[in-house]
mmCIF file of C-alpha atoms and ligand atoms in Angstrom:
data_model
loop_
_atom_site.group_PDB
_atom_site.id
_atom_site.type_symbol
_atom_site.label_atom_id
_atom_site.label_comp_id
_atom_site.label_asym_id
_atom_site.label_seq_id
_atom_site.Cartn_x
_atom_site.Cartn_y
_atom_site.Cartn_z
ATOM 1 C CA MET G 1 72.084 -21.178 -49.998
ATOM 2 C CA LYS G 2 71.394 -20.259 -46.569
ATOM 3 C CA ILE G 3 72.958 -16.973 -45.246
ATOM 4 C CA ASN G 4 72.899 -16.544 -41.486
ATOM 5 C CA LEU G 5 73.004 -13.029 -40.113
ATOM 6 C CA SER G 6 71.569 -13.997 -36.683
ATOM 7 C CA GLN G 7 74.810 -12.765 -35.187
ATOM 8 C CA ALA G 8 74.839 -9.628 -37.096
ATOM 9 C CA PRO G 9 73.836 -6.621 -34.742
ATOM 10 C CA ILE G 10 71.435 -4.095 -36.010
ATOM 11 C CA VAL G 11 71.764 -0.306 -35.740
ATOM 12 C CA ASP G 12 68.321 1.055 -36.749
ATOM 13 C CA ALA G 13 69.057 4.247 -38.797
ATOM 14 C CA HIS G 14 65.750 6.038 -38.372
ATOM 15 C CA SER G 15 63.377 5.739 -35.435
ATOM 16 C CA HIS G 16 61.579 7.918 -32.804
ATOM 17 C CA GLY G 17 61.523 8.426 -29.279
ATOM 18 C CA PHE G 18 59.012 6.823 -26.575
ATOM 19 C CA GLN G 19 58.559 6.957 -22.898
ATOM 20 C CA ALA G 20 57.551 4.154 -20.461
ATOM 21 C CA ASP G 21 54.835 5.982 -18.770
ATOM 22 C CA LYS G 22 53.094 6.890 -21.994
ATOM 23 C CA LEU G 23 53.429 3.470 -23.362
ATOM 24 C CA VAL G 24 51.781 1.889 -20.228
ATOM 25 C CA ALA G 25 49.038 4.507 -20.551
ATOM 26 C CA GLU G 26 47.804 3.862 -24.083
ATOM 27 C CA PRO G 27 44.726 1.627 -24.099
ATOM 28 C CA PRO G 28 45.825 -2.049 -24.432
ATOM 29 C CA GLU G 29 43.232 -2.873 -26.849
ATOM 30 C CA GLY G 30 44.505 -0.428 -29.427
ATOM 31 C CA PHE G 31 47.967 -1.877 -29.552
ATOM 32 C CA LEU G 32 47.776 -3.346 -32.838
ATOM 33 C CA ASP G 33 45.804 -0.374 -34.365
ATOM 34 C CA ARG G 34 48.866 1.820 -33.443
ATOM 35 C CA ILE G 35 51.260 -0.285 -35.428
ATOM 36 C CA THR G 36 49.665 -0.248 -38.891
ATOM 37 C CA VAL G 37 50.648 2.598 -41.232
ATOM 38 C CA MET G 38 47.074 3.954 -41.026
ATOM 39 C CA GLY G 39 46.767 3.572 -37.324
ATOM 40 C CA MET G 40 50.131 5.331 -36.867
ATOM 41 C CA CYS G 41 48.978 8.275 -38.981
ATOM 42 C CA PHE G 42 46.178 8.739 -36.425
ATOM 43 C CA GLY G 43 48.746 9.523 -33.821
ATOM 44 C CA SER G 44 51.173 11.641 -36.052
ATOM 45 C CA ALA G 45 49.179 13.456 -38.852
ATOM 46 C CA THR G 46 46.929 16.616 -38.241
ATOM 47 C CA GLY G 47 44.873 16.043 -41.439
ATOM 48 C CA VAL G 48 42.952 12.863 -40.366
ATOM 49 C CA ASN G 49 39.362 12.571 -39.616
ATOM 50 C CA PRO G 50 38.785 11.084 -36.209
ATOM 51 C CA ALA G 51 35.440 10.008 -37.106
ATOM 52 C CA LEU G 52 37.002 7.159 -39.211
ATOM 53 C CA ALA G 53 38.942 5.785 -36.296
ATOM 54 C CA ASP G 54 36.661 2.773 -35.967
ATOM 55 C CA ALA G 55 36.846 2.075 -39.711
ATOM 56 C CA VAL G 56 40.602 2.038 -39.396
ATOM 57 C CA SER G 57 40.513 -0.247 -36.420
ATOM 58 C CA ALA G 58 38.284 -2.641 -38.177
ATOM 59 C CA MET G 59 41.042 -3.137 -40.786
ATOM 60 C CA THR G 60 43.740 -3.901 -38.367
ATOM 61 C CA ASP G 61 42.912 -7.622 -38.307
ATOM 62 C CA HIS G 62 43.208 -7.795 -42.040
ATOM 63 C CA THR G 63 46.708 -6.013 -42.258
ATOM 64 C CA LEU G 64 49.586 -8.220 -42.538
ATOM 65 C CA MET G 65 51.853 -5.937 -40.318
ATOM 66 C CA ALA G 66 49.328 -6.472 -37.402
ATOM 67 C CA MET G 67 48.468 -10.244 -38.227
ATOM 68 C CA LEU G 68 52.105 -11.228 -38.209
ATOM 69 C CA THR G 69 53.031 -9.164 -35.011
ATOM 70 C CA ARG G 70 50.140 -10.602 -33.269
ATOM 71 C CA ARG G 71 51.395 -14.128 -33.971
ATOM 72 C CA ARG G 72 55.223 -13.541 -33.591
ATOM 73 C CA LEU G 73 54.837 -11.649 -30.342
ATOM 74 C CA ALA G 74 52.536 -14.179 -28.901
ATOM 75 C CA GLU G 75 55.219 -16.826 -29.613
ATOM 76 C CA TYR G 76 57.864 -14.532 -27.910
ATOM 77 C CA LEU G 77 55.513 -14.034 -24.843
ATOM 78 C CA ASP G 78 54.507 -17.732 -24.656
ATOM 79 C CA CYS G 79 50.902 -17.016 -24.873
ATOM 80 C CA SER G 80 47.923 -17.688 -27.632
ATOM 81 C CA PRO G 81 47.350 -14.917 -30.229
ATOM 82 C CA GLU G 82 44.096 -14.319 -28.753
ATOM 83 C CA ALA G 83 45.621 -13.651 -25.343
ATOM 84 C CA LEU G 84 48.324 -11.307 -26.862
ATOM 85 C CA LEU G 85 46.749 -7.884 -26.030
ATOM 86 C CA PRO G 86 46.155 -8.411 -22.263
ATOM 87 C CA THR G 87 49.527 -10.477 -21.912
ATOM 88 C CA ARG G 88 51.676 -7.673 -23.580
ATOM 89 C CA HIS G 89 50.112 -5.026 -21.363
ATOM 90 C CA THR G 90 50.718 -6.950 -18.272
ATOM 91 C CA THR G 91 54.259 -7.620 -19.155
ATOM 92 C CA LEU G 92 54.952 -4.088 -20.238
ATOM 93 C CA LYS G 93 53.367 -2.674 -17.150
ATOM 94 C CA ALA G 94 55.068 -4.941 -14.723
ATOM 95 C CA ASP G 95 58.611 -3.849 -15.812
ATOM 96 C CA PRO G 96 58.900 -1.627 -18.955
ATOM 97 C CA GLN G 97 62.681 -1.633 -18.649
ATOM 98 C CA ALA G 98 62.830 -5.465 -18.554
ATOM 99 C CA TYR G 99 60.205 -5.986 -21.343
ATOM 100 C CA ILE G 100 61.743 -3.353 -23.789
ATOM 101 C CA SER G 101 65.320 -4.146 -23.163
ATOM 102 C CA GLY G 102 64.388 -7.817 -23.814
ATOM 103 C CA LEU G 103 62.750 -7.098 -27.078
ATOM 104 C CA MET G 104 65.951 -5.200 -28.152
ATOM 105 C CA ALA G 105 68.180 -8.175 -27.061
ATOM 106 C CA ASP G 106 65.976 -10.566 -28.791
ATOM 107 C CA ALA G 107 66.255 -8.823 -32.066
ATOM 108 C CA ASN G 108 69.986 -8.124 -31.390
ATOM 109 C CA LEU G 109 69.455 -4.415 -31.889
ATOM 110 C CA SER G 110 72.499 -2.528 -30.643
ATOM 111 C CA ALA G 111 71.836 1.052 -31.259
ATOM 112 C CA LEU G 112 69.043 3.388 -32.560
ATOM 113 C CA PHE G 113 69.387 6.814 -34.505
ATOM 114 C CA VAL G 114 66.510 8.600 -32.888
ATOM 115 C CA ASP G 115 64.847 11.779 -34.791
ATOM 116 C CA ASP G 116 64.152 14.282 -31.949
ATOM 117 C CA GLY G 117 61.504 16.167 -33.980
ATOM 118 C CA PHE G 118 58.687 13.664 -33.286
ATOM 119 C CA PRO G 119 56.983 13.294 -30.817
ATOM 120 C CA LEU G 120 57.191 16.611 -29.228
ATOM 121 C CA PRO G 121 57.797 17.777 -26.544
ATOM 122 C CA LYS G 122 61.120 16.008 -27.103
ATOM 123 C CA VAL G 123 61.661 12.458 -25.411
ATOM 124 C CA ASP G 124 64.644 12.548 -23.061
ATOM 125 C CA GLN G 125 67.005 10.241 -24.950
ATOM 126 C CA LEU G 126 69.238 9.274 -21.927
ATOM 127 C CA VAL G 127 66.093 8.052 -20.183
ATOM 128 C CA MET G 128 65.272 6.197 -23.396
ATOM 129 C CA GLN G 129 68.798 4.583 -23.400
ATOM 130 C CA ASP G 130 68.232 3.161 -19.920
ATOM 131 C CA LEU G 131 64.739 1.987 -21.130
ATOM 132 C CA THR G 132 65.967 0.126 -24.088
ATOM 133 C CA GLY G 133 69.450 -0.952 -22.722
ATOM 134 C CA ILE G 134 71.138 0.236 -26.119
ATOM 135 C CA THR G 135 72.778 3.165 -27.571
ATOM 136 C CA ILE G 136 70.756 6.083 -28.532
ATOM 137 C CA HIS G 137 72.255 8.531 -31.241
ATOM 138 C CA ARG G 138 70.571 11.831 -31.694
ATOM 139 C CA VAL G 139 69.392 13.022 -34.947
ATOM 140 C CA ALA G 140 68.554 16.752 -34.704
ATOM 141 C CA ARG G 141 65.554 17.898 -36.599
ATOM 142 C CA ILE G 142 65.770 21.428 -38.004
ATOM 143 C CA GLU G 143 62.071 22.273 -38.141
ATOM 144 C CA PRO G 144 61.358 22.726 -34.336
ATOM 145 C CA MET G 145 64.637 24.847 -34.410
ATOM 146 C CA ILE G 146 63.275 27.050 -37.173
ATOM 147 C CA GLU G 147 59.886 27.372 -35.324
ATOM 148 C CA ALA G 148 61.691 28.313 -32.148
ATOM 149 C CA ALA G 149 63.838 30.845 -33.943
ATOM 150 C CA ARG G 150 60.816 32.356 -35.796
ATOM 151 C CA GLN G 151 58.917 32.799 -32.431
ATOM 152 C CA GLN G 152 61.930 34.649 -30.944
ATOM 153 C CA THR G 153 62.671 36.978 -33.867
ATOM 154 C CA ARG G 154 61.109 39.777 -36.109
ATOM 155 C CA SER G 155 63.011 39.626 -39.331
ATOM 156 C CA ALA G 156 64.320 37.027 -41.925
ATOM 157 C CA ALA G 157 68.026 37.925 -40.914
ATOM 158 C CA ASP G 158 67.310 37.566 -37.200
ATOM 159 C CA LEU G 159 65.418 34.305 -37.820
ATOM 160 C CA GLU G 160 68.405 32.983 -39.619
ATOM 161 C CA ALA G 161 71.019 33.942 -37.018
ATOM 162 C CA ALA G 162 68.896 32.394 -34.139
ATOM 163 C CA PHE G 163 68.458 29.329 -36.188
ATOM 164 C CA GLN G 164 72.051 29.105 -36.985
ATOM 165 C CA ALA G 165 72.983 29.359 -33.374
ATOM 166 C CA GLU G 166 70.502 26.489 -32.499
ATOM 167 C CA LEU G 167 72.192 24.393 -35.113
ATOM 168 C CA GLU G 168 75.854 25.262 -33.906
ATOM 169 C CA SER G 169 74.768 24.499 -30.245
ATOM 170 C CA ALA G 170 73.164 21.062 -31.395
ATOM 171 C CA ALA G 171 76.513 20.144 -33.343
ATOM 172 C CA GLN G 172 78.415 20.818 -30.127
ATOM 173 C CA GLU G 173 76.661 18.034 -28.537
ATOM 174 C CA PRO G 174 78.582 14.550 -28.823
ATOM 175 C CA ARG G 175 75.432 12.485 -29.038
ATOM 176 C CA CYS G 176 74.044 14.543 -31.956
ATOM 177 C CA VAL G 177 75.327 12.701 -35.035
ATOM 178 C CA ALA G 178 73.052 14.214 -37.898
ATOM 179 C CA PHE G 179 70.702 16.827 -38.812
ATOM 180 C CA LYS G 180 67.359 15.980 -40.171
ATOM 181 C CA SER G 181 64.864 17.923 -42.390
ATOM 182 C CA ILE G 182 61.258 17.170 -43.160
ATOM 183 C CA ILE G 183 60.844 19.912 -45.713
ATOM 184 C CA ALA G 184 58.642 17.585 -47.706
ATOM 185 C CA TYR G 185 56.128 18.147 -45.022
ATOM 186 C CA ARG G 186 56.499 21.959 -45.320
ATOM 187 C CA THR G 187 57.283 23.207 -48.892
ATOM 188 C CA GLY G 188 58.457 20.216 -50.959
ATOM 189 C CA LEU G 189 61.813 18.587 -51.867
ATOM 190 C CA ASP G 190 62.482 20.859 -54.774
ATOM 191 C CA VAL G 191 64.857 23.056 -52.654
ATOM 192 C CA GLY G 192 66.402 26.077 -54.588
ATOM 193 C CA ASP G 193 68.917 28.564 -53.881
ATOM 194 C CA PRO G 194 67.095 31.813 -53.569
ATOM 195 C CA SER G 195 68.801 35.267 -53.276
ATOM 196 C CA ARG G 196 68.646 37.422 -50.310
ATOM 197 C CA ASP G 197 65.778 39.529 -51.685
ATOM 198 C CA GLU G 198 63.680 36.434 -52.411
ATOM 199 C CA VAL G 199 64.329 35.047 -48.855
ATOM 200 C CA GLU G 200 63.291 38.411 -47.216
ATOM 201 C CA ALA G 201 60.082 38.662 -49.456
ATOM 202 C CA SER G 202 59.261 35.047 -48.628
ATOM 203 C CA TYR G 203 59.495 35.793 -44.782
ATOM 204 C CA LYS G 204 57.233 39.016 -45.325
ATOM 205 C CA ARG G 205 54.535 36.817 -47.278
ATOM 206 C CA TRP G 206 54.685 34.359 -44.708
ATOM 207 C CA GLN G 207 54.141 36.661 -41.797
ATOM 208 C CA ALA G 208 51.265 38.441 -43.696
ATOM 209 C CA ALA G 209 49.684 35.185 -44.126
ATOM 210 C CA GLY G 210 49.648 34.647 -40.358
ATOM 211 C CA TRP G 211 52.483 32.231 -40.707
ATOM 212 C CA ARG G 212 50.338 29.892 -42.966
ATOM 213 C CA GLU G 213 52.799 27.353 -44.216
ATOM 214 C CA GLY G 214 52.840 27.093 -48.089
ATOM 215 C CA ARG G 215 54.809 27.076 -51.472
ATOM 216 C CA ASP G 216 53.487 30.582 -51.967
ATOM 217 C CA THR G 217 54.667 31.804 -48.506
ATOM 218 C CA SER G 218 57.612 30.213 -46.706
ATOM 219 C CA LYS G 219 59.225 28.274 -49.530
ATOM 220 C CA ALA G 220 62.192 30.463 -50.246
ATOM 221 C CA LEU G 221 63.027 31.029 -46.675
ATOM 222 C CA ARG G 222 62.810 27.350 -45.895
ATOM 223 C CA ASP G 223 64.887 26.328 -48.794
ATOM 224 C CA HIS G 224 67.619 28.894 -47.816
ATOM 225 C CA LEU G 225 67.556 27.458 -44.243
ATOM 226 C CA LEU G 226 68.053 24.232 -45.453
ATOM 227 C CA ASN G 227 71.059 25.391 -47.451
ATOM 228 C CA VAL G 228 72.260 27.017 -44.325
ATOM 229 C CA THR G 229 71.842 23.703 -42.602
ATOM 230 C CA PHE G 230 74.139 22.064 -45.124
ATOM 231 C CA GLU G 231 76.882 24.718 -44.692
ATOM 232 C CA ILE G 232 76.845 24.100 -40.908
ATOM 233 C CA ALA G 233 76.621 20.352 -41.347
ATOM 234 C CA LYS G 234 79.833 20.368 -43.554
ATOM 235 C CA LYS G 235 81.619 22.565 -40.999
ATOM 236 C CA TYR G 236 81.019 20.032 -38.263
ATOM 237 C CA GLU G 237 80.909 16.960 -40.410
ATOM 238 C CA ARG G 238 77.420 15.767 -39.785
ATOM 239 C CA PRO G 239 75.421 13.900 -42.362
ATOM 240 C CA VAL G 240 72.012 15.500 -43.294
ATOM 241 C CA HIS G 241 68.971 13.251 -43.246
ATOM 242 C CA ILE G 242 66.237 14.305 -45.586
ATOM 243 C CA HIS G 243 62.677 12.639 -45.389
ATOM 244 C CA SER G 244 62.069 11.660 -49.013
ATOM 245 C CA GLY G 245 58.804 10.326 -50.339
ATOM 246 C CA ALA G 246 55.409 10.093 -48.789
ATOM 247 C CA GLY G 247 54.879 9.737 -45.031
ATOM 248 C CA ASP G 248 51.810 10.589 -43.229
ATOM 249 C CA THR G 249 49.063 12.431 -45.064
ATOM 250 C CA ASP G 250 50.296 15.919 -44.018
ATOM 251 C CA VAL G 251 53.200 15.566 -46.644
ATOM 252 C CA VAL G 252 53.239 17.869 -49.697
ATOM 253 C CA LEU G 253 52.583 14.763 -51.801
ATOM 254 C CA THR G 254 52.989 16.750 -55.199
ATOM 255 C CA HIS G 255 56.640 17.486 -54.304
ATOM 256 C CA ALA G 256 57.661 14.644 -52.209
ATOM 257 C CA ARG G 257 59.066 12.379 -54.925
ATOM 258 C CA PRO G 258 62.755 11.933 -54.588
ATOM 259 C CA SER G 259 63.545 13.111 -58.072
ATOM 260 C CA ASN G 260 62.749 16.708 -56.838
ATOM 261 C CA LEU G 261 65.949 16.556 -54.745
ATOM 262 C CA GLY G 262 68.319 16.509 -57.727
ATOM 263 C CA PRO G 263 69.325 20.176 -57.459
ATOM 264 C CA LEU G 264 69.960 19.963 -53.704
ATOM 265 C CA LEU G 265 72.039 16.861 -54.039
ATOM 266 C CA THR G 266 73.915 18.479 -56.792
ATOM 267 C CA ARG G 267 74.766 21.622 -54.771
ATOM 268 C CA PHE G 268 75.893 19.710 -51.848
ATOM 269 C CA ALA G 269 77.285 16.821 -53.756
ATOM 270 C CA ASP G 270 80.346 16.659 -51.527
ATOM 271 C CA HIS G 271 78.448 16.082 -48.451
ATOM 272 C CA PRO G 272 76.808 12.748 -47.206
ATOM 273 C CA THR G 273 72.969 13.008 -47.532
ATOM 274 C CA VAL G 274 70.797 10.228 -46.252
ATOM 275 C CA LEU G 275 67.364 9.722 -48.188
ATOM 276 C CA ILE G 276 65.118 8.880 -45.305
ATOM 277 C CA HIS G 277 62.532 6.225 -46.432
ATOM 278 C CA SER G 278 64.287 5.706 -49.899
ATOM 279 C CA GLY G 279 61.605 7.960 -51.493
ATOM 280 C CA PHE G 280 58.913 5.516 -50.496
ATOM 281 C CA PRO G 281 56.825 4.400 -52.507
ATOM 282 C CA TRP G 282 58.971 5.789 -55.472
ATOM 283 C CA LEU G 283 61.898 3.395 -54.851
ATOM 284 C CA GLY G 284 63.169 3.421 -58.377
ATOM 285 C CA GLU G 285 63.701 7.302 -58.388
ATOM 286 C CA ALA G 286 65.774 6.962 -54.993
ATOM 287 C CA THR G 287 67.900 4.053 -56.362
ATOM 288 C CA TYR G 288 68.673 6.053 -59.312
ATOM 289 C CA LEU G 289 69.971 8.956 -57.280
ATOM 290 C CA ALA G 290 71.878 6.755 -54.976
ATOM 291 C CA SER G 291 73.419 5.097 -57.882
ATOM 292 C CA LEU G 292 74.671 8.255 -59.353
ATOM 293 C CA TYR G 293 75.396 10.711 -56.433
ATOM 294 C CA PRO G 294 78.566 9.245 -54.721
ATOM 295 C CA LEU G 295 77.413 10.749 -51.186
ATOM 296 C CA ALA G 296 73.693 10.029 -51.381
ATOM 297 C CA TYR G 297 72.631 7.150 -49.034
ATOM 298 C CA LEU G 298 69.419 5.162 -48.779
ATOM 299 C CA GLU G 299 67.621 4.317 -45.552
ATOM 300 C CA LEU G 300 64.950 1.595 -45.976
ATOM 301 C CA SER G 301 62.137 2.367 -43.487
ATOM 302 C CA LEU G 302 58.546 2.357 -44.265
ATOM 303 C CA TYR G 303 59.215 -0.391 -46.984
ATOM 304 C CA PHE G 304 60.759 -2.131 -43.593
ATOM 305 C CA PRO G 305 58.709 -3.376 -42.003
ATOM 306 C CA TRP G 306 55.391 -2.204 -43.455
ATOM 307 C CA GLY G 307 56.217 -3.482 -46.751
ATOM 308 C CA MET G 308 56.220 -6.994 -45.487
ATOM 309 C CA LEU G 309 56.402 -9.579 -48.350
ATOM 310 C CA ASP G 310 57.634 -6.547 -50.528
ATOM 311 C CA MET G 311 60.955 -6.132 -48.346
ATOM 312 C CA ASP G 312 62.583 -8.834 -50.672
ATOM 313 C CA ARG G 313 61.819 -6.842 -53.794
ATOM 314 C CA VAL G 314 63.051 -3.627 -52.330
ATOM 315 C CA LEU G 315 66.389 -5.422 -51.175
ATOM 316 C CA THR G 316 66.841 -6.974 -54.608
ATOM 317 C CA GLN G 317 66.378 -3.548 -56.287
ATOM 318 C CA VAL G 318 68.793 -1.661 -54.216
ATOM 319 C CA ILE G 319 71.382 -4.293 -53.757
ATOM 320 C CA GLY G 320 71.348 -4.842 -57.284
ATOM 321 C CA ALA G 321 71.742 -1.324 -58.483
ATOM 322 C CA VAL G 322 73.414 0.709 -55.604
ATOM 323 C CA PRO G 323 76.891 0.365 -54.016
ATOM 324 C CA THR G 324 75.978 -1.744 -51.197
ATOM 325 C CA ASN G 325 77.915 0.235 -48.623
ATOM 326 C CA LYS G 326 75.307 3.002 -48.996
ATOM 327 C CA ILE G 327 72.275 1.131 -47.955
ATOM 328 C CA LEU G 328 71.136 1.574 -44.418
ATOM 329 C CA TYR G 329 68.670 -0.500 -42.490
ATOM 330 C CA GLY G 330 65.933 1.529 -40.678
ATOM 331 C CA SER G 331 62.390 1.014 -39.141
ATOM 332 C CA ASP G 332 60.729 4.413 -38.609
ATOM 333 C CA GLU G 333 59.182 3.162 -35.437
ATOM 334 C CA ALA G 334 57.075 6.034 -34.257
ATOM 335 C CA SER G 335 54.654 4.648 -31.967
ATOM 336 C CA GLU G 336 55.392 1.353 -30.061
ATOM 337 C CA PRO G 337 58.886 -0.338 -29.453
ATOM 338 C CA GLU G 338 57.683 -3.743 -30.656
ATOM 339 C CA ILE G 339 57.898 -1.995 -34.206
ATOM 340 C CA LEU G 340 61.744 -1.847 -33.646
ATOM 341 C CA TRP G 341 61.750 -5.567 -32.732
ATOM 342 C CA ILE G 342 59.505 -6.967 -35.574
ATOM 343 C CA SER G 343 60.999 -4.821 -38.302
ATOM 344 C CA ALA G 344 64.645 -5.761 -37.058
ATOM 345 C CA LYS G 345 63.738 -9.561 -37.000
ATOM 346 C CA GLU G 346 61.832 -9.706 -40.416
ATOM 347 C CA GLY G 347 64.221 -7.398 -41.900
ATOM 348 C CA ARG G 348 67.025 -9.535 -41.118
ATOM 349 C CA ALA G 349 65.235 -12.538 -42.366
ATOM 350 C CA ALA G 350 64.417 -10.815 -45.719
ATOM 351 C CA LEU G 351 68.092 -9.826 -46.129
ATOM 352 C CA GLU G 352 69.148 -13.397 -45.484
ATOM 353 C CA ARG G 353 66.680 -14.630 -48.236
ATOM 354 C CA VAL G 354 67.791 -11.996 -50.818
ATOM 355 C CA LEU G 355 71.406 -12.619 -50.238
ATOM 356 C CA GLY G 356 70.961 -16.259 -50.090
ATOM 357 C CA SER G 357 69.295 -16.110 -53.402
ATOM 358 C CA ALA G 358 72.026 -14.036 -54.949
ATOM 359 C CA VAL G 359 74.644 -16.584 -53.834
ATOM 360 C CA GLU G 360 72.646 -19.287 -55.392
ATOM 361 C CA ARG G 361 72.588 -17.549 -58.607
ATOM 362 C CA ASP G 362 76.341 -16.761 -58.412
ATOM 363 C CA PHE G 363 76.020 -13.081 -58.306
ATOM 364 C CA MET G 364 78.257 -13.113 -55.094
ATOM 365 C CA THR G 365 80.076 -15.359 -52.770
ATOM 366 C CA THR G 366 78.936 -16.481 -49.401
ATOM 367 C CA GLN G 367 81.643 -14.461 -47.919
ATOM 368 C CA GLU G 368 80.538 -11.327 -49.749
ATOM 369 C CA ALA G 369 77.060 -11.876 -48.972
ATOM 370 C CA GLU G 370 77.696 -11.856 -45.246
ATOM 371 C CA VAL G 371 79.770 -8.813 -45.393
ATOM 372 C CA ILE G 372 76.987 -6.953 -47.333
ATOM 373 C CA GLY G 373 74.543 -8.255 -44.649
ATOM 374 C CA HIS G 374 76.642 -6.887 -41.887
ATOM 375 C CA ASN G 375 77.074 -3.520 -43.553
ATOM 376 C CA ILE G 376 73.444 -3.042 -44.478
ATOM 377 C CA LEU G 377 72.382 -3.935 -40.828
ATOM 378 C CA ALA G 378 74.784 -1.697 -38.924
ATOM 379 C CA ARG G 379 78.205 -0.945 -40.316
ATOM 380 C CA ASN G 380 77.135 1.262 -43.043
ATOM 381 C CA VAL G 381 75.177 3.677 -40.908
ATOM 382 C CA LEU G 382 77.854 3.710 -38.151
ATOM 383 C CA ARG G 383 80.721 4.461 -40.782
ATOM 384 C CA VAL G 384 78.729 7.166 -42.517
ATOM 385 C CA HIS G 385 78.339 9.062 -39.171
ATOM 386 C CA GLY G 386 81.863 8.664 -37.955
ATOM 387 C CA LEU G 387 80.845 5.973 -35.270
ATOM 388 C CA ALA G 388 82.629 2.864 -36.793
HETATM 389 ZN ZN1 ZN V 401 60.216 8.979 -38.862
#
């Protein structure tokens, strides 16, 4: 059974900012390196060994994400795969706005939710809106706000007050549609509810350690500030996005599994929480949480697009077990705009295959499959954020 979602616009629920001049300035020959997971980590993580850059680059031609992008983009740019890198660079450089907005139109992308915490300094999202030709919604990451508040203050109470003021100010901005935390990269997802004394003591340990981040220093303080974030998010009706699962190699891997989130999701069960990356690679745990907690949502980036062949399995699992109006498409593009494009195109195709197979096996009707497809690609994320 063929399900056709080519007319379904895509809203990408998780991506990052980019700027035309920086894209043009990147070495053209490294383009495919920068779109593999390993290559992207060389741009985002602090714990990588630069001496391994050549070894990482040597794997690019053997990595499906790069192989497929080379072929698909060459078709799109009407050149041979061998000529892709110079052709892509010339096209981008000649008119970045025309090239990038053309990619968005070709993939039928209509809006992006952009996490403003990477890269830093922040990308001007209104400029990005002109560059892409589509709507950019701001997701305000809390960790840079915490860092700014820490630098301006000298006590836990003052830090919290300054942080709260930053949250309130972000919430006043109409373009800011959600808050985001990467606490998995700081102290882990097992967020508790520490007492005032524990928070004060944590601040002092963190300070005494020269602001070295760790579960033995800043954890209680960070846990408390995430609880504060949820309170403000409730007041202003903004969903909270939580990075769940692994990411680049800076993550606190031992406490990144989504099952760690149980206490937090229980404490704020009445507030929409989006599990960014659906706990990658611990999909089963994230599926379990979203199938039980009514307001826990799943966002599929990392499986999309880097899972490639695995995207079908991921969709089969979550569509099978989770209410389908809680599943959000996302790409986690964090380096090159072509990632938005290939992820949208391959993600839509995977969804068509999985829904088509479900109809063939009589798990749903064609009409139901089409509604689910539109919901996952765009309508769910818009509805959850009050944008429908
Ligand atoms: Zn991301």
